[in-house]
């Protein structure tokens, strides 16, 4: 997994999600004002209106995605959320849409609810337009994301009930292993937009009257609904290592099955045991090596004991009583995201692996009397702590179960120790360009002037709290971000100069070191302009010769091409060696400038230009 994105209650990014988990934040709130406007007037009581809600689900930057306002209004907001998360996912993974379009890329999205379709059909027939068909079809959540990104691999929306998003991850891995795609976007979305959707859960008996998920607790009386979404960007491990990607974690194996209990909607202990055994066999991982399991853990009186018993049979029995299996559920923080629940649990595990800590599972006081934790060698992670065995490779499981019996389980291992090389440690390209002068370019772009200023503000906030080097940041901005129409290049010798330039760009004020412009329509080709005689200086390009293998290699090729026509050594002239001719000679400076400019153009190409 080389990229993450999420939008969850009180956590609009993976960084914010980890802060929420680390600090034990309960993001469950009363119903936001203005939600469920089409609530029926007749008596229709809910046992609770609390939930995990997103802010501003009605807002969307349609112009950024090239969508008209009318079409955007007709689209299920779950489609809009998937577009936002998919774009952020690629940025987090360092892949531009242009690069993605050159790969076989698959899109797998889990979801189960159609609240916006319900709302649209509750209005008059005038609400139906020529945008409605594509706007409300659940399949279009994945298809529209594929269209936006130019992804031409498998594209499907998965609905297996509450296990949908983890099943989507499983299917993405299968597709990668089968060679159907080279990279895959997998995740899920869920929005609670209609009163009727929550009413159906309430009358089914699934909602907690307290508006809480009391996972494995004696107070377990149902779950609280949550909304949002998340994605992971997947690539075969060997390829990710070759590409120098930042690896958040490794999916060792997974399994999916189906099995009902005493009724269609009652879980089956045997089926859950079977999916666990299949997953660990597929992963080649011994059950006793699992240190933590992120539970389905809804906090229901029936589901929790069955899940605990299955875990005890497969994992608890494989370990001594004094080393119990730690378990917990992110549903206690953000609620049950139903079709997107599994991906949220997976994101929690990935962030916990990277942090080297297990956050607390909330709302646990007294164990459910039907779950003898000590006898089953299980323990709820009720407080934040290091992993039980930080001296070995950390491995965890993630479970997600559907109401109709479709179960999924994945095994996640911490990333290999080796990571991507830092630009400052010798990455060719950008650092070579700036080595001589110490000035670093930062490239920022947006769809509009306002978007450009907004990007500058977000980047400034990030840089102010980041310890990344200015060269690393410049490299990422130049090589892993799409070049949108409104553009700026910021120049600075250090972090403070660049932060000042960002502030000026954010405020829309002209400043030294800030160059702005708008890309011309149709001008997609890059032109390198070589200045003529007069741009030379003593010692030019020596820093590049010493620091940039790309520049030095190309310069050597130019020198070899010139050799039959000159009786001097180009590198000796640059370095001012004794006996080398002077740059004042026109028959020296012009071929030498040619060699320097051709080599510099090669550096820009290596930097993604």
Tab-separated table of C-alpha atoms in Angstrom, residues 275-514:
chain	number	residue	atom	x	y	z
A	275	UNK	CA	-12.500	-17.082	6.620
A	276	UNK	CA	-9.837	-16.506	9.275
A	277	UNK	CA	-8.140	-19.839	8.586
A	278	UNK	CA	-8.266	-19.272	4.829
A	279	UNK	CA	-6.738	-15.805	5.164
A	280	UNK	CA	-3.845	-16.944	7.347
A	281	UNK	CA	-3.159	-19.898	5.065
A	282	UNK	CA	-3.105	-17.571	2.062
A	283	UNK	CA	-0.773	-15.167	3.869
A	284	UNK	CA	1.589	-17.862	5.110
A	285	UNK	CA	1.344	-16.392	8.608
A	286	UNK	CA	1.046	-18.429	11.805
A	287	UNK	CA	-1.953	-17.427	13.961
A	288	UNK	CA	0.312	-17.027	16.991
A	289	UNK	CA	2.292	-14.308	15.174
A	290	UNK	CA	-0.721	-11.980	14.951
A	291	UNK	CA	-0.393	-9.230	17.543
A	292	UNK	CA	-3.640	-7.346	16.962
A	293	UNK	CA	-6.972	-7.723	15.194
A	294	UNK	CA	-9.106	-4.789	14.152
A	295	UNK	CA	-12.552	-6.172	14.790
A	296	UNK	CA	-15.737	-5.846	12.820
A	297	UNK	CA	-16.814	-5.010	16.370
A	298	UNK	CA	-20.172	-3.320	15.934
A	299	UNK	CA	-21.177	-3.567	19.586
A	300	UNK	CA	-24.270	-5.709	19.111
A	301	UNK	CA	-25.476	-8.281	21.630
A	302	UNK	CA	-25.511	-11.069	19.041
A	303	UNK	CA	-22.592	-10.199	16.762
A	304	UNK	CA	-19.858	-9.473	19.304
A	305	UNK	CA	-19.927	-12.872	21.102
A	306	UNK	CA	-19.923	-14.758	17.787
A	307	UNK	CA	-16.959	-12.752	16.475
A	308	UNK	CA	-15.061	-13.205	19.741
A	309	UNK	CA	-15.687	-16.956	19.773
A	310	UNK	CA	-14.382	-17.337	16.206
A	311	UNK	CA	-11.247	-15.342	17.055
A	312	UNK	CA	-10.711	-17.453	20.163
A	313	UNK	CA	-10.939	-20.678	18.191
A	314	UNK	CA	-8.489	-19.635	15.462
A	315	UNK	CA	-6.130	-17.120	17.113
A	316	UNK	CA	-6.672	-17.141	20.879
A	317	UNK	CA	-6.086	-20.871	21.203
A	318	UNK	CA	-2.709	-20.503	19.465
A	319	UNK	CA	-1.168	-18.333	22.185
A	320	UNK	CA	-0.467	-18.543	25.922
A	321	UNK	CA	-2.816	-16.934	28.406
A	322	UNK	CA	-0.184	-14.378	29.430
A	323	UNK	CA	0.158	-13.119	25.828
A	324	UNK	CA	-3.461	-12.490	24.773
A	325	UNK	CA	-4.477	-11.263	21.352
A	326	UNK	CA	-5.154	-7.527	21.443
A	327	UNK	CA	-8.390	-6.434	19.753
A	328	UNK	CA	-10.248	-3.172	19.173
A	329	UNK	CA	-12.577	-1.297	16.836
A	330	UNK	CA	-12.415	2.136	15.201
A	331	UNK	CA	-16.215	2.101	15.209
A	332	UNK	CA	-15.944	3.311	18.802
A	333	UNK	CA	-14.343	6.527	17.438
A	334	UNK	CA	-16.229	7.313	14.224
A	335	UNK	CA	-19.173	4.931	14.140
A	336	UNK	CA	-20.046	2.093	11.772
A	337	UNK	CA	-19.452	3.218	8.171
A	338	UNK	CA	-21.320	0.166	6.878
A	339	UNK	CA	-20.205	-0.320	3.253
A	340	UNK	CA	-16.988	1.621	3.985
A	341	UNK	CA	-16.347	0.122	7.436
A	342	UNK	CA	-13.640	-2.335	6.383
A	343	UNK	CA	-11.373	0.223	4.700
A	344	UNK	CA	-11.576	2.434	7.792
A	345	UNK	CA	-10.365	-0.455	9.964
A	346	UNK	CA	-7.551	-1.129	7.489
A	347	UNK	CA	-6.460	2.526	7.582
A	348	UNK	CA	-6.376	2.408	11.390
A	349	UNK	CA	-4.066	-0.609	11.303
A	350	UNK	CA	-1.749	0.969	8.710
A	351	UNK	CA	-1.403	4.161	10.744
A	352	UNK	CA	-0.816	2.145	13.919
A	353	UNK	CA	1.921	0.124	12.219
A	354	UNK	CA	3.696	3.268	11.038
A	355	UNK	CA	3.405	4.938	14.440
A	356	UNK	CA	4.509	1.829	16.354
A	357	UNK	CA	1.554	2.292	18.707
A	358	UNK	CA	-1.882	0.780	19.217
A	359	UNK	CA	-4.538	3.398	20.020
A	360	UNK	CA	-7.292	2.762	22.521
A	361	UNK	CA	-10.597	1.196	21.573
A	362	UNK	CA	-13.131	3.459	23.296
A	363	UNK	CA	-16.269	2.720	25.346
A	364	UNK	CA	-14.882	-0.398	27.029
A	365	UNK	CA	-15.532	-0.737	30.758
A	366	UNK	CA	-16.837	-4.193	31.666
A	367	UNK	CA	-16.510	-7.211	29.319
A	368	UNK	CA	-19.646	-8.628	27.763
A	369	UNK	CA	-20.586	-11.581	30.020
A	370	UNK	CA	-20.939	-13.722	26.868
A	371	UNK	CA	-17.269	-13.039	26.022
A	372	UNK	CA	-14.875	-14.612	28.586
A	373	UNK	CA	-11.859	-12.631	27.398
A	374	UNK	CA	-9.304	-14.204	29.739
A	375	UNK	CA	-10.419	-17.761	28.976
A	376	UNK	CA	-10.324	-17.048	25.247
A	377	UNK	CA	-6.893	-15.351	25.423
A	378	UNK	CA	-8.279	-12.070	24.111
A	379	UNK	CA	-7.820	-8.545	25.474
A	380	UNK	CA	-9.467	-5.301	24.415
A	381	UNK	CA	-6.931	-2.563	23.626
A	382	UNK	CA	-8.444	-0.127	26.125
A	383	UNK	CA	-5.515	2.272	26.303
A	384	UNK	CA	-2.820	3.554	23.975
A	385	UNK	CA	0.385	1.521	24.142
A	386	UNK	CA	3.266	0.142	22.070
A	387	UNK	CA	2.654	-3.045	20.106
A	388	UNK	CA	2.954	-6.172	22.271
A	389	UNK	CA	6.147	-7.376	20.524
A	390	UNK	CA	7.856	-4.408	18.836
A	391	UNK	CA	11.064	-6.453	18.457
A	392	UNK	CA	9.579	-8.554	15.645
A	393	UNK	CA	7.830	-7.727	12.390
A	394	UNK	CA	4.411	-6.356	13.310
A	395	UNK	CA	1.458	-8.238	11.842
A	396	UNK	CA	-2.257	-7.573	12.298
A	397	UNK	CA	-5.598	-8.777	10.985
A	398	UNK	CA	-8.621	-6.753	9.891
A	399	UNK	CA	-12.160	-8.173	9.825
A	400	UNK	CA	-15.326	-6.962	8.131
A	401	UNK	CA	-18.623	-8.853	7.995
A	402	UNK	CA	-21.731	-8.213	5.921
A	403	UNK	CA	-25.297	-8.451	7.182
A	404	UNK	CA	-26.014	-11.220	4.657
A	405	UNK	CA	-23.025	-13.298	5.699
A	406	UNK	CA	-20.242	-12.163	3.343
A	407	UNK	CA	-17.114	-12.121	5.500
A	408	UNK	CA	-13.685	-10.669	4.697
A	409	UNK	CA	-10.388	-10.778	6.565
A	410	UNK	CA	-7.003	-9.363	5.529
A	411	UNK	CA	-3.548	-9.706	7.081
A	412	UNK	CA	-1.339	-6.613	7.167
A	413	UNK	CA	2.375	-6.495	7.913
A	414	UNK	CA	4.502	-3.443	8.609
A	415	UNK	CA	6.494	-2.075	5.696
A	416	UNK	CA	10.007	-3.319	4.937
A	417	UNK	CA	12.732	-1.278	6.620
A	418	UNK	CA	14.167	0.035	3.337
A	419	UNK	CA	12.460	3.236	2.190
A	420	UNK	CA	12.753	5.644	-0.736
A	421	UNK	CA	15.982	7.562	-1.120
A	422	UNK	CA	15.923	11.216	-0.164
A	423	UNK	CA	16.552	13.762	-2.883
A	424	UNK	CA	19.041	15.385	-0.556
A	425	UNK	CA	20.925	12.064	-0.400
A	426	UNK	CA	21.670	12.025	-4.105
A	427	UNK	CA	18.466	11.661	-6.109
A	428	UNK	CA	19.309	12.884	-9.618
A	429	UNK	CA	17.486	15.867	-10.980
A	430	UNK	CA	16.252	18.703	-8.812
A	431	UNK	CA	19.044	18.748	-6.246
A	432	UNK	CA	21.569	18.896	-9.073
A	433	UNK	CA	19.800	21.893	-10.549
A	434	UNK	CA	19.974	23.857	-7.309
A	435	UNK	CA	23.331	22.703	-5.985
A	436	UNK	CA	25.301	25.587	-7.434
A	437	UNK	CA	23.123	28.465	-6.277
A	438	UNK	CA	21.290	27.036	-3.286
A	439	UNK	CA	17.992	28.299	-4.724
A	440	UNK	CA	15.160	25.735	-4.776
A	441	UNK	CA	12.095	25.961	-7.046
A	442	UNK	CA	8.701	24.936	-5.675
A	443	UNK	CA	6.009	24.388	-8.323
A	444	UNK	CA	2.378	24.983	-7.309
A	445	UNK	CA	-0.714	24.833	-9.500
A	446	UNK	CA	-4.511	24.962	-9.391
A	447	UNK	CA	-7.527	24.873	-11.677
A	448	UNK	CA	-8.242	28.561	-10.997
A	449	UNK	CA	-6.576	31.582	-9.449
A	450	UNK	CA	-8.508	30.943	-6.236
A	451	UNK	CA	-7.500	27.295	-6.324
A	452	UNK	CA	-3.852	28.274	-6.759
A	453	UNK	CA	-4.030	30.551	-3.726
A	454	UNK	CA	-5.759	27.809	-1.753
A	455	UNK	CA	-3.025	25.326	-2.656
A	456	UNK	CA	-0.419	27.817	-1.495
A	457	UNK	CA	-2.194	28.135	1.853
A	458	UNK	CA	-2.447	24.387	2.379
A	459	UNK	CA	1.186	23.905	1.380
A	460	UNK	CA	2.278	26.674	3.745
A	461	UNK	CA	0.436	25.021	6.651
A	462	UNK	CA	2.048	21.694	5.838
A	463	UNK	CA	5.561	23.085	5.461
A	464	UNK	CA	5.294	24.979	8.737
A	465	UNK	CA	4.786	21.665	10.578
A	466	UNK	CA	7.005	19.444	8.419
A	467	UNK	CA	10.669	18.575	8.833
A	468	UNK	CA	11.151	17.551	5.199
A	469	UNK	CA	14.011	19.298	3.386
A	470	UNK	CA	13.194	22.071	0.936
A	471	UNK	CA	14.807	20.019	-1.846
A	472	UNK	CA	12.663	16.958	-1.043
A	473	UNK	CA	9.546	19.105	-1.038
A	474	UNK	CA	10.540	20.711	-4.328
A	475	UNK	CA	11.180	17.315	-5.892
A	476	UNK	CA	7.756	16.013	-4.852
A	477	UNK	CA	5.954	19.127	-6.067
A	478	UNK	CA	7.679	18.924	-9.458
A	479	UNK	CA	7.455	15.182	-10.036
A	480	UNK	CA	4.332	13.900	-8.266
A	481	UNK	CA	1.701	16.614	-8.750
A	482	UNK	CA	-0.423	17.297	-11.799
A	483	UNK	CA	0.427	20.539	-13.598
A	484	UNK	CA	-2.895	22.398	-13.575
A	485	UNK	CA	-3.712	25.516	-15.581
A	486	UNK	CA	-2.947	28.267	-13.059
A	487	UNK	CA	0.685	27.941	-12.046
A	488	UNK	CA	3.352	29.467	-9.870
A	489	UNK	CA	7.025	28.822	-9.267
A	490	UNK	CA	8.440	29.948	-5.929
A	491	UNK	CA	12.165	30.465	-5.558
A	492	UNK	CA	14.033	30.540	-2.278
A	493	UNK	CA	17.348	29.616	-0.710
A	494	UNK	CA	15.834	28.305	2.537
A	495	UNK	CA	12.591	27.363	4.258
A	496	UNK	CA	11.853	30.862	5.537
A	497	UNK	CA	12.207	32.464	2.097
A	498	UNK	CA	9.920	29.860	0.571
A	499	UNK	CA	7.344	30.215	3.353
A	500	UNK	CA	7.329	33.971	2.766
A	501	UNK	CA	6.814	33.369	-0.953
A	502	UNK	CA	3.947	30.982	-0.189
A	503	UNK	CA	2.290	33.598	2.010
A	504	UNK	CA	2.543	36.164	-0.794
A	505	UNK	CA	1.047	33.704	-3.287
A	506	UNK	CA	-1.726	32.815	-0.846
A	507	UNK	CA	-2.566	36.503	-0.391
A	508	UNK	CA	-2.407	37.177	-4.142
A	509	UNK	CA	0.372	39.738	-3.650
A	510	UNK	CA	3.352	40.089	-6.022
A	511	UNK	CA	6.704	39.331	-4.447
A	512	UNK	CA	10.309	38.640	-5.318
A	513	UNK	CA	10.817	34.964	-6.000
A	514	UNK	CA	7.189	34.374	-7.056
